[in-house]
Backbone as JSON, one array per atom type, in Angstrom:
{
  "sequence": "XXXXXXXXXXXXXXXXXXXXXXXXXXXXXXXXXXXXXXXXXXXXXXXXXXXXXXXXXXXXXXXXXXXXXXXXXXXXXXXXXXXXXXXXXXXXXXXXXXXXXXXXXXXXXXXXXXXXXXXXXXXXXXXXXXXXXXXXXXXXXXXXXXXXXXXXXXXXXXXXXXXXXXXXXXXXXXXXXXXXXXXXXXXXXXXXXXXXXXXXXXXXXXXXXXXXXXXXXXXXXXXXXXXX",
  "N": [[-28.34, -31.63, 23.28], [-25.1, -30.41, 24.05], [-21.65, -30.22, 22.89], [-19.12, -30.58, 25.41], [-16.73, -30.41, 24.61], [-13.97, -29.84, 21.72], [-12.23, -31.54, 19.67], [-9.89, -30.99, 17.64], [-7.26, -32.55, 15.19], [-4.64, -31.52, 13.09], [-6.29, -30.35, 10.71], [-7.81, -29.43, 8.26], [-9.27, -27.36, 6.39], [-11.19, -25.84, 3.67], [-13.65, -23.39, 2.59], [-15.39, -21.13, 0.59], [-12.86, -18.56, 0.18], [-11.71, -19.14, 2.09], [-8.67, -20.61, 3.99], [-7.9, -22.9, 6.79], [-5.58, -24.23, 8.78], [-4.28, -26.33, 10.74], [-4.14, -27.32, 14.7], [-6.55, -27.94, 16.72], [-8.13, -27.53, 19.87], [-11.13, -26.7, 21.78], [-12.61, -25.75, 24.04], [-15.94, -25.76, 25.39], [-18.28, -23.02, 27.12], [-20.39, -23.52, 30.4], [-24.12, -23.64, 30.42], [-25.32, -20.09, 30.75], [-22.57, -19.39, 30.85], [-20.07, -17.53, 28.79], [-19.95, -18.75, 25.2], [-17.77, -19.99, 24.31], [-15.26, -21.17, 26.26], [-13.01, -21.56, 26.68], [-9.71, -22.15, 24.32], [-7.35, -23.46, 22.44], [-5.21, -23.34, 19.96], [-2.86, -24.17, 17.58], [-2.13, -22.95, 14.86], [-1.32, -23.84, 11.33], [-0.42, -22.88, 8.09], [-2.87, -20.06, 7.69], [-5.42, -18.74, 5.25], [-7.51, -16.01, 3.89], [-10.26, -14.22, 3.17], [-11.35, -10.86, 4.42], [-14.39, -10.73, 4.38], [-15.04, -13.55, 4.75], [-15.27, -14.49, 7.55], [-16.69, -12.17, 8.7], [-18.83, -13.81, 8.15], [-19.55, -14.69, 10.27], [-19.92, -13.32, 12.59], [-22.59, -11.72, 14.55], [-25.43, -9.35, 13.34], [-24.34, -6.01, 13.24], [-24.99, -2.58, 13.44], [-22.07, -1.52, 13.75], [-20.49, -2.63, 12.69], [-20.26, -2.4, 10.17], [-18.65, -0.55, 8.8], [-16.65, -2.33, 8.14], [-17.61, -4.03, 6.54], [-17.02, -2.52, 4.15], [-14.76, -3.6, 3.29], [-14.61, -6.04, 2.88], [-13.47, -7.34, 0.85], [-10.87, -7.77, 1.63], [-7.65, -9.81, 2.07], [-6.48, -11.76, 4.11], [-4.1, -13.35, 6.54], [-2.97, -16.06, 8.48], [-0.44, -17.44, 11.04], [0.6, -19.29, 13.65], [0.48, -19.93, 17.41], [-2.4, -19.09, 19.67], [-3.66, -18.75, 22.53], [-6.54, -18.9, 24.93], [-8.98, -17.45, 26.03], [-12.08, -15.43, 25.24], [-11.56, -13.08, 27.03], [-8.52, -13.16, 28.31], [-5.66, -13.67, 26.39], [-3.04, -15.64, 24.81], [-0.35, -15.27, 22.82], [1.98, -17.37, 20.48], [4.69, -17.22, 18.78], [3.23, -15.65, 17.08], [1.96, -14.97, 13.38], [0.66, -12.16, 11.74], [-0.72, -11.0, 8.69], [-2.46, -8.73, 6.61], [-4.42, -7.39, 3.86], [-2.22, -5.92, 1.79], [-0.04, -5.09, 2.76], [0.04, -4.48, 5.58], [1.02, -6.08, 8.8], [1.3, -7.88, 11.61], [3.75, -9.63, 13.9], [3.99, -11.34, 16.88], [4.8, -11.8, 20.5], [3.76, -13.01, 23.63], [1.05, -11.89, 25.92], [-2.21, -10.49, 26.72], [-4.46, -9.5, 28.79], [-8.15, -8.96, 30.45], [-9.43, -7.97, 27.65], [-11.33, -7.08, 26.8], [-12.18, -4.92, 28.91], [-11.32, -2.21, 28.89], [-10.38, -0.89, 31.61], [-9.05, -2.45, 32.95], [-7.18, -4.06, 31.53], [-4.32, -5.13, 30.36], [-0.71, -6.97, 30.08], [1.57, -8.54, 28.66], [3.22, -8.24, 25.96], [5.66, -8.53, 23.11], [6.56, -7.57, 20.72], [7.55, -8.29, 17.93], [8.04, -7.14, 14.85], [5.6, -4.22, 13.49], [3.5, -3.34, 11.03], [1.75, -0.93, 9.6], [-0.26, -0.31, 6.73], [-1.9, 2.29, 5.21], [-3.01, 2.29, 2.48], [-4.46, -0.45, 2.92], [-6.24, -0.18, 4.27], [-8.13, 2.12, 2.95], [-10.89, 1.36, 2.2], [-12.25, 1.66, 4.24], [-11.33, 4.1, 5.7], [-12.17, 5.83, 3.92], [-13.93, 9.06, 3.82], [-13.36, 9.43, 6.73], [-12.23, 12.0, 8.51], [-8.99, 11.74, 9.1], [-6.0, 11.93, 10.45], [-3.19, 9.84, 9.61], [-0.43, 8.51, 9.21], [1.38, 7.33, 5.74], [2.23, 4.84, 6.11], [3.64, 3.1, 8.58], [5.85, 1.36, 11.15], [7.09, -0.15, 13.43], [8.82, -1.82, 16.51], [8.74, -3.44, 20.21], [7.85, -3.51, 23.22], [5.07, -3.58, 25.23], [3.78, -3.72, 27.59], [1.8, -4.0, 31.44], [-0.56, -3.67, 33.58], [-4.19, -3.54, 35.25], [-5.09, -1.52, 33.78], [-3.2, 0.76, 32.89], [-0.43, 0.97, 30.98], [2.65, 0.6, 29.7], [5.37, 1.72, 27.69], [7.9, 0.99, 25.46], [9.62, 1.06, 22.53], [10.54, 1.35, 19.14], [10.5, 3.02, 16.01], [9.56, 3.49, 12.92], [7.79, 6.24, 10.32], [5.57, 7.5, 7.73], [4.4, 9.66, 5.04], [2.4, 12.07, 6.43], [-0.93, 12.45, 6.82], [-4.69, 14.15, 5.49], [-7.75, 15.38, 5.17], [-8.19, 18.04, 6.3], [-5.47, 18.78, 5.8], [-2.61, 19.53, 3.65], [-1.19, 16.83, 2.12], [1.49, 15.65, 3.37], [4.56, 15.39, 2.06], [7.25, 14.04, 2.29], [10.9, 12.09, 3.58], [11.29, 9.68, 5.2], [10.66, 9.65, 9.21], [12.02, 9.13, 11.86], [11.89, 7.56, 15.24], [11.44, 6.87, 18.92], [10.33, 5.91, 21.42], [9.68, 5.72, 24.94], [7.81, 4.87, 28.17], [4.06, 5.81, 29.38], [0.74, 4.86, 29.12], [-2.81, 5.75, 30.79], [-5.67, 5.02, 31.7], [-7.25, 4.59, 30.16], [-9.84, 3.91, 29.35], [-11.53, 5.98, 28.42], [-11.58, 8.45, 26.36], [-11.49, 11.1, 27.69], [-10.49, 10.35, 30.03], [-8.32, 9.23, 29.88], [-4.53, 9.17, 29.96], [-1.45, 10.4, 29.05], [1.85, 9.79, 30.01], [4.72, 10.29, 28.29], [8.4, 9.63, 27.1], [10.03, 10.91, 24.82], [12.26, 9.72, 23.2], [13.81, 10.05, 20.72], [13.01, 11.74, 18.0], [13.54, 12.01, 14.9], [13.5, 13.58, 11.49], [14.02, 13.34, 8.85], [14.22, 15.24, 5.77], [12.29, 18.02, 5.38], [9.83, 16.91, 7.74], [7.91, 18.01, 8.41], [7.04, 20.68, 7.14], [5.91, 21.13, 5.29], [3.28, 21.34, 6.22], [0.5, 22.58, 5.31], [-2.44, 24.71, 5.85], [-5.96, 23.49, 4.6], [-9.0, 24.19, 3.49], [-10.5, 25.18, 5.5], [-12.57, 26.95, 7.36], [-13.43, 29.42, 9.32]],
  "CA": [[-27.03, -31.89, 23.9], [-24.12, -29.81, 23.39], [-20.37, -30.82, 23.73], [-18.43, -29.44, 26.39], [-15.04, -29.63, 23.9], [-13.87, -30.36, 20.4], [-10.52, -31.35, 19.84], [-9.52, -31.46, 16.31], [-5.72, -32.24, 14.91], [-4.24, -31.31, 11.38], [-7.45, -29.84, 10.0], [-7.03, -28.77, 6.53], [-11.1, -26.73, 5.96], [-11.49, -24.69, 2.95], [-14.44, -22.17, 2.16], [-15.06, -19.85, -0.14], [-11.96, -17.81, -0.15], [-10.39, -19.56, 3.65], [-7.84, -22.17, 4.54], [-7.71, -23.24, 7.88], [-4.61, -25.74, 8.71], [-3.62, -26.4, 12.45], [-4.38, -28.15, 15.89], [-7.76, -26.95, 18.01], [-8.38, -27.31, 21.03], [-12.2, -26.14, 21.88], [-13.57, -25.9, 25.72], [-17.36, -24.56, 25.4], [-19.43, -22.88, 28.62], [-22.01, -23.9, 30.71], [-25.19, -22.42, 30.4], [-24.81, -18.7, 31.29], [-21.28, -18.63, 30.59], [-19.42, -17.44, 27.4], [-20.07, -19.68, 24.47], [-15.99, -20.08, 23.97], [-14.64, -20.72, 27.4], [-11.22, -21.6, 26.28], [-9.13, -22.69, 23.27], [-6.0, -23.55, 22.4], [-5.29, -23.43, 18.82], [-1.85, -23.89, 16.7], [-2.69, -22.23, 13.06], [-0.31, -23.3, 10.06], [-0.71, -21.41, 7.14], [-3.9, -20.35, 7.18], [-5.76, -17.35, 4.62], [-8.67, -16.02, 3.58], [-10.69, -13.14, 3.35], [-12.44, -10.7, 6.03], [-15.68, -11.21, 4.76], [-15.98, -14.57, 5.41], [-15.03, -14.09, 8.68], [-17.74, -11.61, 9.27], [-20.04, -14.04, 7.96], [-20.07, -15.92, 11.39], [-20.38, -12.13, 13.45], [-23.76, -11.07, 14.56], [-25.68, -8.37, 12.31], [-24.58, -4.92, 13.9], [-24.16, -1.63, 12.65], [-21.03, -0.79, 13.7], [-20.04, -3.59, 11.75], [-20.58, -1.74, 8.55], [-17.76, -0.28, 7.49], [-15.46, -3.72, 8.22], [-17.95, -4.64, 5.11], [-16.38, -2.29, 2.7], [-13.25, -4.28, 3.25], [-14.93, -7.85, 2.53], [-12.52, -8.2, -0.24], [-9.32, -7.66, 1.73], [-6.6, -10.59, 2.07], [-5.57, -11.41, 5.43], [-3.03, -14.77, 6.62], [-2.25, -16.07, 10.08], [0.17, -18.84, 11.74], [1.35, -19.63, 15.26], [-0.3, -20.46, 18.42], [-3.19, -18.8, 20.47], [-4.6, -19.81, 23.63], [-6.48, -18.78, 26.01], [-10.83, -16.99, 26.1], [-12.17, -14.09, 24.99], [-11.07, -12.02, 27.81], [-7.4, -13.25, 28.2], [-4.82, -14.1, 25.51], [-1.46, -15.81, 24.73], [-0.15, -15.73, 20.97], [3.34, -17.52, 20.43], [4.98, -16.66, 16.98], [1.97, -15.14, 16.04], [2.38, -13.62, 12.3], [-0.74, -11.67, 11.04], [-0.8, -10.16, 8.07], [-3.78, -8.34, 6.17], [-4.16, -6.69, 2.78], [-0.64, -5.94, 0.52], [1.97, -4.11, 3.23], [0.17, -4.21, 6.93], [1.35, -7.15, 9.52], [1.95, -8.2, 13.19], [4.63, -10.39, 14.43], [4.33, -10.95, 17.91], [4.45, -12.53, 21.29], [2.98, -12.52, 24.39], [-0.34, -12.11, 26.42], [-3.02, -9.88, 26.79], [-5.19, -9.99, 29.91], [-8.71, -8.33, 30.43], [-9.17, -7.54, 26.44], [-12.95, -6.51, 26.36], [-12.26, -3.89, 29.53], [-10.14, -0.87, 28.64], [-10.45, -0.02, 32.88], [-8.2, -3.5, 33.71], [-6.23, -4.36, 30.4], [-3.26, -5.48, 30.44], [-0.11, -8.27, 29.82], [3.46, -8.39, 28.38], [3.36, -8.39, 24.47], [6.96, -8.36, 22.65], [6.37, -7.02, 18.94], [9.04, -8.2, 17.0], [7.8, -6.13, 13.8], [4.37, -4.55, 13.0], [3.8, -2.57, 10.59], [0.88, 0.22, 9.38], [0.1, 0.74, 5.78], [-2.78, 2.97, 4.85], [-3.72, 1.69, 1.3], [-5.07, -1.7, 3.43], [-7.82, 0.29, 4.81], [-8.77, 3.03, 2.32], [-12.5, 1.5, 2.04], [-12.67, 1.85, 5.65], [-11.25, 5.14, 5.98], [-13.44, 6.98, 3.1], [-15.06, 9.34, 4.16], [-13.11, 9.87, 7.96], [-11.14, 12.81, 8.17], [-8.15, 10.9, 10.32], [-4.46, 12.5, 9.84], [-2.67, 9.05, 9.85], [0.79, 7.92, 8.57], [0.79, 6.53, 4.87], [2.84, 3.89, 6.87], [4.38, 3.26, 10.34], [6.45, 0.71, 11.23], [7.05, -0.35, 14.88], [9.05, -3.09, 17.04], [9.25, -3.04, 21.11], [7.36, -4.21, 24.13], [3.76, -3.39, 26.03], [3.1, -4.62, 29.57], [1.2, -3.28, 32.57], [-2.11, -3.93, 34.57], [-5.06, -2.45, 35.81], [-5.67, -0.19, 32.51], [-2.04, 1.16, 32.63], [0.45, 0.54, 29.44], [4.0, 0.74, 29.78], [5.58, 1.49, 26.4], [8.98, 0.45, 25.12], [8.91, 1.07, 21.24], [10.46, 2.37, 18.37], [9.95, 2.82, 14.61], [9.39, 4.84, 11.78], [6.7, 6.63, 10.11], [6.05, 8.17, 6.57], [3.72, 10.97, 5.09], [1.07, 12.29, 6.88], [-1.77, 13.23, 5.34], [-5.51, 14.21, 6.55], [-8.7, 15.84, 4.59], [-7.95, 19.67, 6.37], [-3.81, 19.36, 5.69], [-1.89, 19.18, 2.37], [-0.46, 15.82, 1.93], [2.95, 16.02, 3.71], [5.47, 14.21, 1.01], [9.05, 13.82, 2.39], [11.33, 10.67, 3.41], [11.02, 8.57, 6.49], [11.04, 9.98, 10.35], [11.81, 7.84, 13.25], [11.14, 7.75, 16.53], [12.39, 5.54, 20.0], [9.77, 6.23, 22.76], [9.28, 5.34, 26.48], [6.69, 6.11, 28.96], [3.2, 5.18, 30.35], [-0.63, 5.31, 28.93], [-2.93, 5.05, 31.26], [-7.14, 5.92, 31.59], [-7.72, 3.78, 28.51], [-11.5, 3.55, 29.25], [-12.25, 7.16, 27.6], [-10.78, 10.07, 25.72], [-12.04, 12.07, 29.39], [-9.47, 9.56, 31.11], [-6.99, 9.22, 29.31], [-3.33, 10.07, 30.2], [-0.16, 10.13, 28.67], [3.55, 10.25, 30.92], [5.38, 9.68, 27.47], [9.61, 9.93, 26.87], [10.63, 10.95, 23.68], [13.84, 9.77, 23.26], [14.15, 10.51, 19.56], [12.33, 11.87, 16.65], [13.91, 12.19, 13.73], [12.55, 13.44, 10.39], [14.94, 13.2, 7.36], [13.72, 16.13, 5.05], [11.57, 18.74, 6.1], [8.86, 16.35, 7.73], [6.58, 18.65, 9.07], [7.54, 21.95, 6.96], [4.39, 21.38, 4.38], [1.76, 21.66, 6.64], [-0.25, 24.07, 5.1], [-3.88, 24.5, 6.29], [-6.85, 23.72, 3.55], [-10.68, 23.26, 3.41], [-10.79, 25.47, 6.8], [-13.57, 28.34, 7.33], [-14.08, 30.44, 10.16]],
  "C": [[-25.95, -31.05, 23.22], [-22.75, -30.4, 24.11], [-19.53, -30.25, 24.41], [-16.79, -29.25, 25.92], [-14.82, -30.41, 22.74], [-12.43, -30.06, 20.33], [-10.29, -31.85, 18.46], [-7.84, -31.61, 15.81], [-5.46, -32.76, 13.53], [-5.57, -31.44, 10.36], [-6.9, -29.04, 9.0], [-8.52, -28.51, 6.02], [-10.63, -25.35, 5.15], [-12.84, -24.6, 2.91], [-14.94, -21.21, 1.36], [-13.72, -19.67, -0.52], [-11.18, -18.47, 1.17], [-10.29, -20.74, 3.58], [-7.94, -22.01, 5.67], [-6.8, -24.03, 8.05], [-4.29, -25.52, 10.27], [-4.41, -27.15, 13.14], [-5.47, -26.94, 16.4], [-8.42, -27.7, 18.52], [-9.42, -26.31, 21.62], [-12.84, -26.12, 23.1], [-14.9, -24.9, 25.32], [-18.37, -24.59, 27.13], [-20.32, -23.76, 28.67], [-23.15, -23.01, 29.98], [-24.86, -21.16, 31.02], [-23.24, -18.61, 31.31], [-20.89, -18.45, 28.96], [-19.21, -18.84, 27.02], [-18.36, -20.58, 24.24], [-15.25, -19.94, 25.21], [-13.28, -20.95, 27.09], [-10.63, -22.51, 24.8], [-7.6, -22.68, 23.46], [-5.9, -23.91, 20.94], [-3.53, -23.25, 17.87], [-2.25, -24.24, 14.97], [-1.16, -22.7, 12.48], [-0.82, -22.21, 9.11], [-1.98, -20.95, 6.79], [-4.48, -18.67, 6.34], [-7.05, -17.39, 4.13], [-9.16, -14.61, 3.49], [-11.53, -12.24, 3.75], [-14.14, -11.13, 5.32], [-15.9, -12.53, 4.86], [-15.64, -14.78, 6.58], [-16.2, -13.31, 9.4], [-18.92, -12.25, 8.78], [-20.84, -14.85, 9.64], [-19.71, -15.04, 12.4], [-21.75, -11.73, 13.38], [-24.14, -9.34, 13.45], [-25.42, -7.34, 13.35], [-23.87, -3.84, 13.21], [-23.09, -1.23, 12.19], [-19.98, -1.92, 13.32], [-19.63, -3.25, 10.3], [-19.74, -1.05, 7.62], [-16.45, -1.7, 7.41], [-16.09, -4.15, 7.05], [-17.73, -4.5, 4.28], [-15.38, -3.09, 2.75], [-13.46, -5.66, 3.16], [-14.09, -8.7, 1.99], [-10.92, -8.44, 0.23], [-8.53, -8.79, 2.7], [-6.5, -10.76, 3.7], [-4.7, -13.17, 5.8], [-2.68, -14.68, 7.99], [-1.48, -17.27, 10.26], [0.61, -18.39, 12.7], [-0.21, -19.98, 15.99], [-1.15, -19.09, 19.23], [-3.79, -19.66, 21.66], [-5.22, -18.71, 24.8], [-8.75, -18.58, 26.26], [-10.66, -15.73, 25.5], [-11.71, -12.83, 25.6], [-9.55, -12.16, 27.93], [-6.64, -14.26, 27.19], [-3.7, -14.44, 25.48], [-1.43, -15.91, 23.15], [1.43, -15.85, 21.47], [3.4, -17.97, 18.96], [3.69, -16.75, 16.56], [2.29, -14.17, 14.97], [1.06, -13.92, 11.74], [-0.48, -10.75, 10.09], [-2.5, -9.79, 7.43], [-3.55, -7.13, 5.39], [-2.51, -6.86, 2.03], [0.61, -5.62, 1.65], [1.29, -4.52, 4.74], [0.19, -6.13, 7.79], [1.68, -7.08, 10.93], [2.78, -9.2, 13.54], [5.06, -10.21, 15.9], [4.53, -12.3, 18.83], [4.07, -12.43, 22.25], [1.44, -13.36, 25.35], [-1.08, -11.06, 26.59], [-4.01, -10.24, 27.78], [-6.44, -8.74, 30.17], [-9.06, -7.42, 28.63], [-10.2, -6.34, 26.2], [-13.12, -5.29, 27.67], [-10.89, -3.02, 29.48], [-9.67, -0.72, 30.56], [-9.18, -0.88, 33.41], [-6.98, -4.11, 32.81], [-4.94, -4.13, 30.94], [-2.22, -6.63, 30.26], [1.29, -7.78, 29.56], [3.19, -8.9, 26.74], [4.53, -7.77, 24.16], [6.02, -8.45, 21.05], [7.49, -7.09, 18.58], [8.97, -7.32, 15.55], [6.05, -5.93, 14.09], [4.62, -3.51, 12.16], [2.16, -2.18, 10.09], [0.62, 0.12, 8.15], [-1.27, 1.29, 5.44], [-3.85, 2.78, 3.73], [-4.25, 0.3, 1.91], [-6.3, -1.03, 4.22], [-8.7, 1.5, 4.3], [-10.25, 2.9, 2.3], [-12.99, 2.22, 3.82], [-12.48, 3.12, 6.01], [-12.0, 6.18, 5.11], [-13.97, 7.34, 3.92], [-14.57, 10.23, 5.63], [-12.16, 10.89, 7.66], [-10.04, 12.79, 9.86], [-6.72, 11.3, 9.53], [-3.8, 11.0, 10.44], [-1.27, 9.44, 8.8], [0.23, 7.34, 7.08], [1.5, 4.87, 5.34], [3.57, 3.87, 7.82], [5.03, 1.83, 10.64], [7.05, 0.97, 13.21], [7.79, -1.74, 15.51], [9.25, -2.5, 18.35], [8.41, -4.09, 22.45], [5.93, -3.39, 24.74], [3.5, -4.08, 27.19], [2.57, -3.65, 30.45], [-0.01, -4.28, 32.89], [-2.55, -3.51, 34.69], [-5.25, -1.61, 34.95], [-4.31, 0.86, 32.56], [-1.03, -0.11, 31.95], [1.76, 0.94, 29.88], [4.31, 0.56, 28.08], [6.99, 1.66, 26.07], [9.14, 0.41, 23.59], [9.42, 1.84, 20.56], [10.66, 1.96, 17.0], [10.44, 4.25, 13.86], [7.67, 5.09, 10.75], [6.81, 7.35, 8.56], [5.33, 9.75, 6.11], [2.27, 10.89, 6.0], [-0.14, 13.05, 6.55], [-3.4, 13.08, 6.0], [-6.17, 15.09, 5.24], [-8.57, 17.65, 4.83], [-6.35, 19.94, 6.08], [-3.73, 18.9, 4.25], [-1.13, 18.1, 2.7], [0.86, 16.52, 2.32], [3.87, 14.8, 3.18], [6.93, 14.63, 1.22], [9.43, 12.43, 3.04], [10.62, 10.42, 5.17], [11.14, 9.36, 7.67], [10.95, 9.11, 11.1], [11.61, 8.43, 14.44], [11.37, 6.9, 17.9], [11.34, 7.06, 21.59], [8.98, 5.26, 24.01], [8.09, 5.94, 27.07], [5.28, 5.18, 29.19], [1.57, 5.61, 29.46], [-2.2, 4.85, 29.85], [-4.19, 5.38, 31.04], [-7.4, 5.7, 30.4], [-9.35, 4.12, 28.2], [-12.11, 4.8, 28.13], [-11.31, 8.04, 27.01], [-10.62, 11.32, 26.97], [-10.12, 11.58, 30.06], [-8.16, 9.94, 30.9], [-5.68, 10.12, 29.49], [-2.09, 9.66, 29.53], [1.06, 10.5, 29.24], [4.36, 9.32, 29.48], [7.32, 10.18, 28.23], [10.06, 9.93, 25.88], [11.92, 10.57, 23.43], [14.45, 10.18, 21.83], [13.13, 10.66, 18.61], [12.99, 12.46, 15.86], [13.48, 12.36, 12.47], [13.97, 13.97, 9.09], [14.01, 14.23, 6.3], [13.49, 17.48, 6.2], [10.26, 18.18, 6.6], [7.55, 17.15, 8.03], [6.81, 20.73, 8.01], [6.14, 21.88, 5.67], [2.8, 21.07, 5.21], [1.5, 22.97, 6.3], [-1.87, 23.42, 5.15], [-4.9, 24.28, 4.85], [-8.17, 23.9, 4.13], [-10.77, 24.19, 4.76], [-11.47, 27.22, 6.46], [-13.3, 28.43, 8.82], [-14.9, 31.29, 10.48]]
}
């Protein structure tokens, strides 16, 4: 016999290294449907760290580098609701590791298909920082920000993004470029992404409305490590 819902209120479950504190609200499938047909869940303060989290994910490769990062911090509160495929978070704040976080609100609809994705998410802050995923990035040669910083809006349907959004960004830095070390550049852009499903697809109708780079942000790119 299995139960078709578990309704727990002011759960306070430690773990290892995780707190859990909040209200849940558990609907589970029939047979042949997803194990997790719906939830509804308001998180207080709760923390812990990713690997025990990935202890209750199936064994799969491409799992494997989320394992170098076993040891790294992460903290959530607010409300979620909804299945695996569509989402609501209200005052949802996620942080994870020392500097990177989300503060949002919203929904997300179609999660697990790039072709139909879509919702209305308001980002009141998020922010980027680079040293929170160094195990993970060893090794990739990925020209990211050493931090990015972001507040704005996301909505659309059907695998088109509408983007509303602006921020700032810091050095950028990559395995074939010389570390680029000057101050802050910002940034305030509009516009459309759509053809999510592939790199093939994929389109961008952006609007720059500002980029700004305080220094010379882009004046130390100099090429390394490159043969011909």
């Amino acid at each position: 016999y299995s139960p078709a819902a578990l309704d727990v209120k002011k759960l306070d479950f430690q773990a290892n290294t995780t707190s859990l504190k909040g209200d849940f609200n558990l609907q589970f499938g029939r047979e042949g449907q997803p194990p997790l047909s719906n939830f509804t869940v308001k998180l207080g303060a709760s923390e812990g760290k990713l690997g025990d989290l990935l202890r209750f994910l199936p064994t799969d490769p491409s799992l494997a580098d989320l394992e170098k990062m076993k040891d790294t911090r992460w903290a959530i509160k607010g409300g979620l609701q909804g299945d695996m495929k569509n989402l609501k978070a209200t005052n949802l704040d996620f942080s994870f590791g020392k500097y990177t976080y989300l503060r949002c609100n919203g929904d997300l609809t179609q999660i697990a298909d790039l072709q139909r994705i879509g919702g209305n998410l308001q980002i009141t802050a998020l922010q980027f920082d680079k040293d929170d995923f160094t195990p993970f990035l060893k090794g990739k040669n990925w020209m990211l920000p050493a931090y990015a910083k972001l507040a704005g809006s996301v909505n659309g349907q059907s695998g088109t993004l509408n983007l509303d959004v602006k921020g700032s960004f810091g050095d950028l830095d990559s395995l074939a470029f010389a570390p680029v070390k000057s101050d802050t550049a910002y940034f305030d852009i509009g516009g459309k992404l759509s053809g999510l499903a592939s790199t093939k697809s994929m389109r961008f109708d952006l609007d720059l409305r500002r980029l700004e780079a305080r220094g010379e942000q882009f004046a130390d790119f100099v090429p390394k490590n490159i043969q011909l």
